[in-house]
Short mmCIF file of C-alpha atoms and ligand atoms in Angstrom, two decimals:
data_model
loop_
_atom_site.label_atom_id
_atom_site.label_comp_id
_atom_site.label_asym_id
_atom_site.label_seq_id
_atom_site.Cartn_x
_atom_site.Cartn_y
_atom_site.Cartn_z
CA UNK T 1322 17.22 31.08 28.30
CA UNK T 1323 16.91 34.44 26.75
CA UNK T 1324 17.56 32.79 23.26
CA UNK T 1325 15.08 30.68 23.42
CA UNK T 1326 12.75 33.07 24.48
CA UNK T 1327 13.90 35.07 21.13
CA UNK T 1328 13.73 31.86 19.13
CA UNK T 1329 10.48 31.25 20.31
CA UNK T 1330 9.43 34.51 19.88
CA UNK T 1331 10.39 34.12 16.26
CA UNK T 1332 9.12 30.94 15.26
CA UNK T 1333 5.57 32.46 16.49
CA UNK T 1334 6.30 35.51 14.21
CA UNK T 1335 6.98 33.15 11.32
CA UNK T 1336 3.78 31.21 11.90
CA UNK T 1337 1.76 34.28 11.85
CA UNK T 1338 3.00 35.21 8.67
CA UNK T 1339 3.16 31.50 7.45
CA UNK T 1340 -0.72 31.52 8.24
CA UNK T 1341 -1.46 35.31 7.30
CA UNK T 1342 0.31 34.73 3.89
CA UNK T 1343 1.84 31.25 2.61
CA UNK T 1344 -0.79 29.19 2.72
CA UNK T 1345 -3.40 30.62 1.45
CA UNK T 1346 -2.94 28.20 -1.77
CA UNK T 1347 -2.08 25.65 0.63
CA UNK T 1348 -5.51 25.85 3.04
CA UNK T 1349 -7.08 25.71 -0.43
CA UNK T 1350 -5.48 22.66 -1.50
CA UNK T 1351 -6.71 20.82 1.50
CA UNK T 1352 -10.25 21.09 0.23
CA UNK T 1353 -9.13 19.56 -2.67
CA UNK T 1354 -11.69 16.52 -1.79
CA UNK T 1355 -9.83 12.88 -0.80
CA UNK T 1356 -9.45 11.00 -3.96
CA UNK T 1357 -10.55 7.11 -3.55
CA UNK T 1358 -10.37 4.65 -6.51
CA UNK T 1359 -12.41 1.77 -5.87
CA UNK T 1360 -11.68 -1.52 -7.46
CA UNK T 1361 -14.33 -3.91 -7.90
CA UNK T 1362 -12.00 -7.09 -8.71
CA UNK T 1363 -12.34 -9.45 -12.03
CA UNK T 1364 -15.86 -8.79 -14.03
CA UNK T 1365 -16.97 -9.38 -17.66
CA UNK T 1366 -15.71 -12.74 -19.04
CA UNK T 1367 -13.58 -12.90 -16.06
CA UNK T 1368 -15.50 -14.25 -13.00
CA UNK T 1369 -12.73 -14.80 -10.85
CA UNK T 1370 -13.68 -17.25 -8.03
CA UNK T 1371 -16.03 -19.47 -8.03
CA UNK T 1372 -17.13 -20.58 -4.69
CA UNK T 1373 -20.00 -22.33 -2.56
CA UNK T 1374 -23.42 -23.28 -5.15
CA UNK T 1375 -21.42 -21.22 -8.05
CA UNK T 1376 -21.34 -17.37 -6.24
CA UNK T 1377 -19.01 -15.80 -8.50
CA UNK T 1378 -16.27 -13.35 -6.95
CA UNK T 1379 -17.14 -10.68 -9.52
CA UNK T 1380 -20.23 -10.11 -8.18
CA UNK T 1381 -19.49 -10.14 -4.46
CA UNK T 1382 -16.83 -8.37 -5.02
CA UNK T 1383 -19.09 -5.59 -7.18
CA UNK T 1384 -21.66 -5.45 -4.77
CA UNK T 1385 -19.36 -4.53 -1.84
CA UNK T 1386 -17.46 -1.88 -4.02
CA UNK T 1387 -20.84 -0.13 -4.30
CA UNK T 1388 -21.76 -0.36 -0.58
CA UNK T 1389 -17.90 1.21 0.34
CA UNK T 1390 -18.63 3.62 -2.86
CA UNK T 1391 -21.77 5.41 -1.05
CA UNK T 1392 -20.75 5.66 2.73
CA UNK T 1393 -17.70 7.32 1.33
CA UNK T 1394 -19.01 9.49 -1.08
CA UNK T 1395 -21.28 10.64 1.76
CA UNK T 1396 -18.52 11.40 4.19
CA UNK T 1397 -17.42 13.80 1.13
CA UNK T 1398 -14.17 11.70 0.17
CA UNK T 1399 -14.29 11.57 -4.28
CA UNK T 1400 -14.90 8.26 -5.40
CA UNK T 1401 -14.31 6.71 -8.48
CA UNK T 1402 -14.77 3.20 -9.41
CA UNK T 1403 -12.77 0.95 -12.09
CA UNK T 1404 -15.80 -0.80 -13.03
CA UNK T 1405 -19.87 -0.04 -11.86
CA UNK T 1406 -21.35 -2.89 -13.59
CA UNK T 1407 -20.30 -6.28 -14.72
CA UNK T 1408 -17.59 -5.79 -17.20
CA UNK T 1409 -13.51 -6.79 -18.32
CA UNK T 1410 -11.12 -4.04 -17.00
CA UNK T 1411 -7.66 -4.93 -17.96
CA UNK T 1412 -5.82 -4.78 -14.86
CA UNK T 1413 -3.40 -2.07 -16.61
CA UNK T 1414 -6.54 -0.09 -17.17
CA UNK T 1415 -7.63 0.02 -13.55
CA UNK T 1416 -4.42 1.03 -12.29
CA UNK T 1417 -4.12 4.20 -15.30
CA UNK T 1418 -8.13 5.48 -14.17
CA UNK T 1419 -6.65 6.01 -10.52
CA UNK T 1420 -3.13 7.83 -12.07
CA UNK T 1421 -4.93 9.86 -14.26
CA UNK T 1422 -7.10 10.82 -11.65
CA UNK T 1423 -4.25 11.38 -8.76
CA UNK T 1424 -6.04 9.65 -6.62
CA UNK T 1425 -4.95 9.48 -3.07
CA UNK T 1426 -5.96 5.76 -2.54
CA UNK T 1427 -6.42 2.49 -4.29
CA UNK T 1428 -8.47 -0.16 -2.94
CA UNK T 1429 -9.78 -3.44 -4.94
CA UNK T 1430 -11.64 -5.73 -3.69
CA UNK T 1431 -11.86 -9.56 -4.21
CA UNK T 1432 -12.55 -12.74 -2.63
CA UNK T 1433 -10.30 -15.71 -1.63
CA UNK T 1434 -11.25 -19.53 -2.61
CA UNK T 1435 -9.05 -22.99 -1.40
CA UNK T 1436 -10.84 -26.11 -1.72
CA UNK T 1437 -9.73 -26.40 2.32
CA UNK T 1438 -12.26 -24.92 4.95
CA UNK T 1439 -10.47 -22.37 5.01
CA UNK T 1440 -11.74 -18.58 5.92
CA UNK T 1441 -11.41 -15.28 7.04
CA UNK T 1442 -10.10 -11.91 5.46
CA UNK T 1443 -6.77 -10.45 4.44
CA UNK T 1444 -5.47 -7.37 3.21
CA UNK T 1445 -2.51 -7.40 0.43
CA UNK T 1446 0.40 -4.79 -0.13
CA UNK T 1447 2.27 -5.00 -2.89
CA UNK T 1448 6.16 -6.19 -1.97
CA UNK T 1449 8.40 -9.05 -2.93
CA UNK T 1450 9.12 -10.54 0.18
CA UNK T 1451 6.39 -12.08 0.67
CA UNK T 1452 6.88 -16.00 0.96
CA UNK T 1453 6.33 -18.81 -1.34
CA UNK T 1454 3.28 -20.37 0.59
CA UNK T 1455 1.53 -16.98 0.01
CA UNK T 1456 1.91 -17.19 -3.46
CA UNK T 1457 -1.07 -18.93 -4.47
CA UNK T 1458 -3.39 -15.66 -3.74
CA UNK T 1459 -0.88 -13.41 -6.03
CA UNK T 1460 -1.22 -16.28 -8.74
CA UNK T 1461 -4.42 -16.85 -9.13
CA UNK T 1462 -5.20 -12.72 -9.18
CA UNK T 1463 -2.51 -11.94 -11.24
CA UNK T 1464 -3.85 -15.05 -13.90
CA UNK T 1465 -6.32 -12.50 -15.46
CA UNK T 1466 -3.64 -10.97 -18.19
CA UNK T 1467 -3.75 -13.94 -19.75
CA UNK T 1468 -7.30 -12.93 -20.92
CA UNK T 1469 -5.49 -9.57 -21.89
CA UNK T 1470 -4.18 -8.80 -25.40
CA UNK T 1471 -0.70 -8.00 -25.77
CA UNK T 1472 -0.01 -8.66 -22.16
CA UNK T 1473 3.64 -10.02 -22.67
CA UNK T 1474 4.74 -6.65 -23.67
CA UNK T 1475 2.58 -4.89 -21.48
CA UNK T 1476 3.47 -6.15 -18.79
CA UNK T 1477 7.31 -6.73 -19.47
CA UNK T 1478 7.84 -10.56 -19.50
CA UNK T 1479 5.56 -10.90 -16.71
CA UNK T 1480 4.35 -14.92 -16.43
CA UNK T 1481 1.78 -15.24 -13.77
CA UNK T 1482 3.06 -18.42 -13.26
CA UNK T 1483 6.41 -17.70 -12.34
CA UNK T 1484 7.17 -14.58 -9.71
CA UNK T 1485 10.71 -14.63 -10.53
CA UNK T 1486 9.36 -12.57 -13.63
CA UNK T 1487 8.69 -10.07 -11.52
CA UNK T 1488 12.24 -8.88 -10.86
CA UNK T 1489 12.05 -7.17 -14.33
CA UNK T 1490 9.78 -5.18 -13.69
CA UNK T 1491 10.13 -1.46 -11.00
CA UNK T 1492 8.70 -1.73 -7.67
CA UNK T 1493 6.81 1.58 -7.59
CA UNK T 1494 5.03 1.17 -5.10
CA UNK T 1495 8.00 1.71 -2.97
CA UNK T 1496 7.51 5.12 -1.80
CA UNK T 1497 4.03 4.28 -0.65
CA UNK T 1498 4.58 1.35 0.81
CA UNK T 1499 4.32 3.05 4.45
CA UNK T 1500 0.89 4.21 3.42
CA UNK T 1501 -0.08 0.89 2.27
CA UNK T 1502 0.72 -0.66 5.30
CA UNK T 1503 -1.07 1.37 7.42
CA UNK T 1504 -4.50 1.51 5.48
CA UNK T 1505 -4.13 -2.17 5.70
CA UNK T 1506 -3.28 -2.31 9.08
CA UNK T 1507 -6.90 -0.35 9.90
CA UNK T 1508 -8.34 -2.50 7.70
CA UNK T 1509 -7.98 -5.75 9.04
CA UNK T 1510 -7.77 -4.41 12.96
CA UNK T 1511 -11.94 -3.31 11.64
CA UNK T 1512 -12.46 -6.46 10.16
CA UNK T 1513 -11.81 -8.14 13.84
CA UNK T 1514 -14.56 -5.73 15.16
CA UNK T 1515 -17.23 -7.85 12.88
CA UNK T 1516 -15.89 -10.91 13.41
CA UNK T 1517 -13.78 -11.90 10.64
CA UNK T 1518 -11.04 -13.55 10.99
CA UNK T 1519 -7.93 -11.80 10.74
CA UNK T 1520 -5.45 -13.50 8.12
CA UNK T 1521 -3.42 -10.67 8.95
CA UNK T 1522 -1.56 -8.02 6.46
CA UNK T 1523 -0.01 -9.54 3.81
CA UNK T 1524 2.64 -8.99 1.23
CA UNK T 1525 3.58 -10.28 -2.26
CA UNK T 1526 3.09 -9.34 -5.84
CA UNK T 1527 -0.21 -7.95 -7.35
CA UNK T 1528 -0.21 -6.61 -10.96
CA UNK T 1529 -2.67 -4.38 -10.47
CA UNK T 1530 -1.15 -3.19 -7.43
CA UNK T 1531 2.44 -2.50 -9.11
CA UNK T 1532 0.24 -0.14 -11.71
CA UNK T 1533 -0.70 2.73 -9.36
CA UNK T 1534 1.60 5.42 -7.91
CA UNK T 1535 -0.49 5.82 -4.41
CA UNK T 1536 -0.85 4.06 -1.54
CA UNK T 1537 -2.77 0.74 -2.72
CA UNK T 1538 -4.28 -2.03 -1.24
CA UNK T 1539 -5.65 -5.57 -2.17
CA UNK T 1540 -8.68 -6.98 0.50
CA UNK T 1541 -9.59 -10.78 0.22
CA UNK T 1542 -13.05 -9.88 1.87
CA UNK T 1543 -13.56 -14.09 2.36
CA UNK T 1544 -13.37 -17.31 1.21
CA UNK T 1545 -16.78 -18.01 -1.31
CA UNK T 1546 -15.27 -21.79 -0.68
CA UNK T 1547 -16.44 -21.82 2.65
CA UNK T 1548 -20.40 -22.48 3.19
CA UNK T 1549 -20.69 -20.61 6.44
CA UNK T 1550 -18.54 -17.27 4.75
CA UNK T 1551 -19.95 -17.89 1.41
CA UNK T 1552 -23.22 -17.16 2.33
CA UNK T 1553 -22.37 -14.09 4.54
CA UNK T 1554 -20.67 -12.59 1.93
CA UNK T 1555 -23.60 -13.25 -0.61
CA UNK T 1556 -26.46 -11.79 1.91
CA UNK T 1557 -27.19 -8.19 2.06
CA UNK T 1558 -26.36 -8.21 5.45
CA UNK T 1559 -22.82 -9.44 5.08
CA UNK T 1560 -22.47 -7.34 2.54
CA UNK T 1561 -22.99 -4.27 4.02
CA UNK T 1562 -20.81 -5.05 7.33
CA UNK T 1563 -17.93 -5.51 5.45
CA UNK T 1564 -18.12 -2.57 3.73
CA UNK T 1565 -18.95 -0.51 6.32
CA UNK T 1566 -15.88 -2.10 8.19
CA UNK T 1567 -14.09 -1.02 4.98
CA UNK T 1568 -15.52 2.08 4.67
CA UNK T 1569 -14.64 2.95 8.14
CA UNK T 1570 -10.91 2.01 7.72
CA UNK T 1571 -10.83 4.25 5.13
CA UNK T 1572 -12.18 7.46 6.86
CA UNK T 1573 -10.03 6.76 9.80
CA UNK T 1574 -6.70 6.59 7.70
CA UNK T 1575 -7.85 10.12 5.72
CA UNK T 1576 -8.54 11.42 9.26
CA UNK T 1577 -5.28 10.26 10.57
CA UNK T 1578 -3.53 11.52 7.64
CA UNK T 1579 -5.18 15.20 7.83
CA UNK T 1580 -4.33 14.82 11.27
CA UNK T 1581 -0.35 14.18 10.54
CA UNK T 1582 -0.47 17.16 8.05
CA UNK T 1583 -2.02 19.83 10.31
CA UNK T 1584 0.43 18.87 13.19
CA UNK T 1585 3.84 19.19 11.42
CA UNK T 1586 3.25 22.38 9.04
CA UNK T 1587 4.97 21.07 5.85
CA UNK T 1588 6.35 23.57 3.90
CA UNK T 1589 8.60 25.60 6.45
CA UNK T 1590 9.94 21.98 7.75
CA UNK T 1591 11.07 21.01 4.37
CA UNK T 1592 12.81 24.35 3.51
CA UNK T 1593 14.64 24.13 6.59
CA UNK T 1594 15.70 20.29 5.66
CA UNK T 1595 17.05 21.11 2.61
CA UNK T 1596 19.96 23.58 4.22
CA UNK T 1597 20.61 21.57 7.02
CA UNK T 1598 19.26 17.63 5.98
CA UNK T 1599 21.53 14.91 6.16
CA UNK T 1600 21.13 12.18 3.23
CA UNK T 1601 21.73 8.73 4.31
CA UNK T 1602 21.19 5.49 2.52
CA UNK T 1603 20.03 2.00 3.33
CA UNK T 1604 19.24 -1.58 1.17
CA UNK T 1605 16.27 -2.75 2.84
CA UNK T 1606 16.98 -6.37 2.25
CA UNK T 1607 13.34 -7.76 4.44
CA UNK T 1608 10.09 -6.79 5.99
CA UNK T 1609 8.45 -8.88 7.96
CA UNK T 1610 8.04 -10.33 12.09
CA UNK T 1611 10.85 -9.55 14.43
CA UNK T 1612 13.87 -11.62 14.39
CA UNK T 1613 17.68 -11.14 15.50
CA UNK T 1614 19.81 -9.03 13.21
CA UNK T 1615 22.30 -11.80 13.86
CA UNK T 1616 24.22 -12.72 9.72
CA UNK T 1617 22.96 -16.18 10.57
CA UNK T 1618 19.37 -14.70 9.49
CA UNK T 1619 20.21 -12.65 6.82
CA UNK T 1620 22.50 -15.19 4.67
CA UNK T 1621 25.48 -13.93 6.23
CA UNK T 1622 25.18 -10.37 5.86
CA UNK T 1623 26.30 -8.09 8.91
CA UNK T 1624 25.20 -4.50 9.65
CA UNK T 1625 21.49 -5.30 9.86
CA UNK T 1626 19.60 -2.49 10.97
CA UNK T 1627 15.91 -3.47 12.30
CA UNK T 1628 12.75 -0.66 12.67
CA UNK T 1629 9.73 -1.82 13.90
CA UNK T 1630 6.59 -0.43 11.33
CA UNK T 1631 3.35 -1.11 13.10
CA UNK T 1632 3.08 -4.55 13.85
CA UNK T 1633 5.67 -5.49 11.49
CA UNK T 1634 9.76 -4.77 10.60
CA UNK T 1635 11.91 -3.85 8.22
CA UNK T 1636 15.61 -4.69 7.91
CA UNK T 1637 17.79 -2.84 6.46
CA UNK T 1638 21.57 -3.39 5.61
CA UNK T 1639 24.34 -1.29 6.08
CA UNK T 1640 24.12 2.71 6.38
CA UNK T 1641 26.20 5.19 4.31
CA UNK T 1642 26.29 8.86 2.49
CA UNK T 1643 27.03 7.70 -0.36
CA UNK T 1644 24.54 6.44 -2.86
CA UNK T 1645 27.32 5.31 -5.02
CA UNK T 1646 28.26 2.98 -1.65
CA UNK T 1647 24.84 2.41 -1.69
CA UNK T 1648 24.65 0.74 -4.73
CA UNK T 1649 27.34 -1.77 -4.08
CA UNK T 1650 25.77 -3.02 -1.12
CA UNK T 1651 22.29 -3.17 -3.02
CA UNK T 1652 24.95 -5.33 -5.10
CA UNK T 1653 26.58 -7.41 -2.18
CA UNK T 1654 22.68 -7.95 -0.71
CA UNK T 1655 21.17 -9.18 -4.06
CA UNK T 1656 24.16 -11.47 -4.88
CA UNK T 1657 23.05 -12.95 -1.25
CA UNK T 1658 19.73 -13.87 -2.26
CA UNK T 1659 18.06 -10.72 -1.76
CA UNK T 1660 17.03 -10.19 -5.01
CA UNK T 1661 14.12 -7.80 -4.59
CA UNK T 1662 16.41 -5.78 -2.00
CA UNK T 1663 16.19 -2.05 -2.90
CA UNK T 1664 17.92 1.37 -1.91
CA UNK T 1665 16.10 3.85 0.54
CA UNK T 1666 16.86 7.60 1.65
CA UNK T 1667 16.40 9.05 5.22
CA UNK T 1668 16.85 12.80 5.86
CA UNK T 1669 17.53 13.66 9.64
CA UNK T 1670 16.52 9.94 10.39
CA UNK T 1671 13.34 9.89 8.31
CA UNK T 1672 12.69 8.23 5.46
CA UNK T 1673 12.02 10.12 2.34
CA UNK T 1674 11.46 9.15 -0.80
CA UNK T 1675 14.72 7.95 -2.98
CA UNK T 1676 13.94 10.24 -5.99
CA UNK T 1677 13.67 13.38 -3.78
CA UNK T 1678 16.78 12.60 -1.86
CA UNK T 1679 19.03 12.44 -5.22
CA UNK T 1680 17.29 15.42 -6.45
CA UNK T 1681 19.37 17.49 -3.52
ZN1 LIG Q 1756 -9.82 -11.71 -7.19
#
């Protein structure tokens, strides 16, 4: 009892000084303002969609970057857009403006099209587990290199056409992918509220996604196909719900976020980690709705671990110290199938990021 009294006693003696002294750089950097790159999809000689009596997605999807672009910039978050008026942004180029700038967020915006009725809104992460009959929406956004020069060796061997290409390529985005999820989670909850219909969170693989080193989403704001959503998204009106619905989701994930970081105090925590963390690694083979970690779902493999993330779940196979060990199984899972399968790190049972666990 009388320990923890000390302990107690101490911690609030560190905190003092943590707050009297530390930080001071620290408090500063949190007024570094919210960085938001804003990605008006397609533009220029590349219309992207064309939908009900010819609306083109590039200027939907313009329009709406503008609206988000204001009620941000009000709210005080930075905002910088690829493109501000109609014109070809290599999707290479959008993704360097938001690394050069460190943003904290990258959001594009396009439109969906299927010559079925179909409609509502979705919201992309990059990831490639995403399944073949979602494909179509990668394809026909990640078609644009072709209009690039040089994009076979810019983007590595990458054919549009064929996603296997992919696997040549790094999946950056991994260490954001949480992020991701979660900005699109908001998103599409919001988009509910003005009565869109939710096509749910979505994963597969986005070129201009894969460019960026921050969290980074893809919204399909609506099919232009579809008469009824075609014309909302071409009114003013429409226009501005959606990116007020947008716009919201974004505040609310920098809120939650500032939220997170003033809770757990970071720098003491991680000092503390470092002496007394434990490393351990996983292959997270899947991600995706909740199934049975029985082998008969995962091609045979046994030692499935399943953690729910929001709505969704990851799997991951097989636990160990060892990142040598590690690497075998990433090994054993891709010779299964699980080609896009990839290592991750957990410290104390929480997942950091694979680079700063081999670091230690
Ligand atoms: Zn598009």
């Amino acid at each position: 009892m009388f320990k923890k009294i000390i302990m107690k006693w101490f911690s609030t003696l560190f905190l003092v000084f943590f707050i009297g002294f530390l930080p001071v750089q620290n408090f500063y950097a949190q007024q570094k303002p919210f960085i938001v790159v804003l990605d008006a999809g397609h533009g220029g000689k590349d219309p992207g969609k064309v939908g009900y009596r010819k609306i083109k997605e590039k200027d939907i999807a313009l329009k709406i970057t503008l609206k988000i672009g204001k009620i941000l910039s009000k709210k005080g978050v930075k905002v910088i857009y690829t493109r501000k008026t109609d014109k070809f942004v290599n999707l290479y180029i959008r993704g360097q403006i938001a690394n050069k700038a460190k943003a904290d967020l990258f959001v594009s915006i396009h439109c969906n099209a299927h010559y079925s009725n179909a409609h509502g809104a979705e919201t992309w992460v990059l990831g490639t587990s995403g399944n073949r009959k979602n494909l179509e929406v990668a394809k026909a956004e990640n078609k644009v290199i072709l209009m690039e020069d040089d994009y076979k060796i810019r983007y590595k061997g990458f054919d549009p056409n064929s996603p296997e290409s992919f696997i040549g390529l790094t999946l950056l985005q991994e260490d954001y992918l949480d992020e991701s999820i979660r900005l699109a989670s908001i998103i599409q909850k919001n988009f509910k509220g003005i009565k869109r219909v939710d096509r749910g969170v979505k994963q597969n693989i986005f070129i201009v996604l894969h460019q960026t080193y921050m969290p980074s989403v893809l919204i399909e704001t609506g099919f232009i196909t579809n008469k009824t959503e075609a014309k909302f998204l071409k009114s003013n009106y429409g226009q501005n719900k959606v990116a007020k619905s947008i716009g919201n989701s974004i505040l609310k994930y920098i809120n939650e976020l500032k939220a997170n970081s003033i809770a757990t105090p970071k720098p003491p925590v991680k000092k503390e980690e470092k002496v007394t963390g434990n490393v351990t690694f996983k292959v997270q083979i899947a991600f995706g709705k909740k199934m049975s970690t029985k082998p008969y779902n995962f091609k045979g493999l046994k030692n499935i671990e399943r953690k729910r993330f929001g709505k969704f779940y990851r799997y991951y196979y097989k636990s160990t110290s060892s990142y040598n060990t590690a690497k075998k199984n990433l090994q054993t899972a891709k010779k299964k199938g699980y080609k896009s399968a990839f290592i991750v790190a957990f410290k104390n049972g929480k997942k950091v990021s694979l680079s700063k666990a081999l670091k230690k």
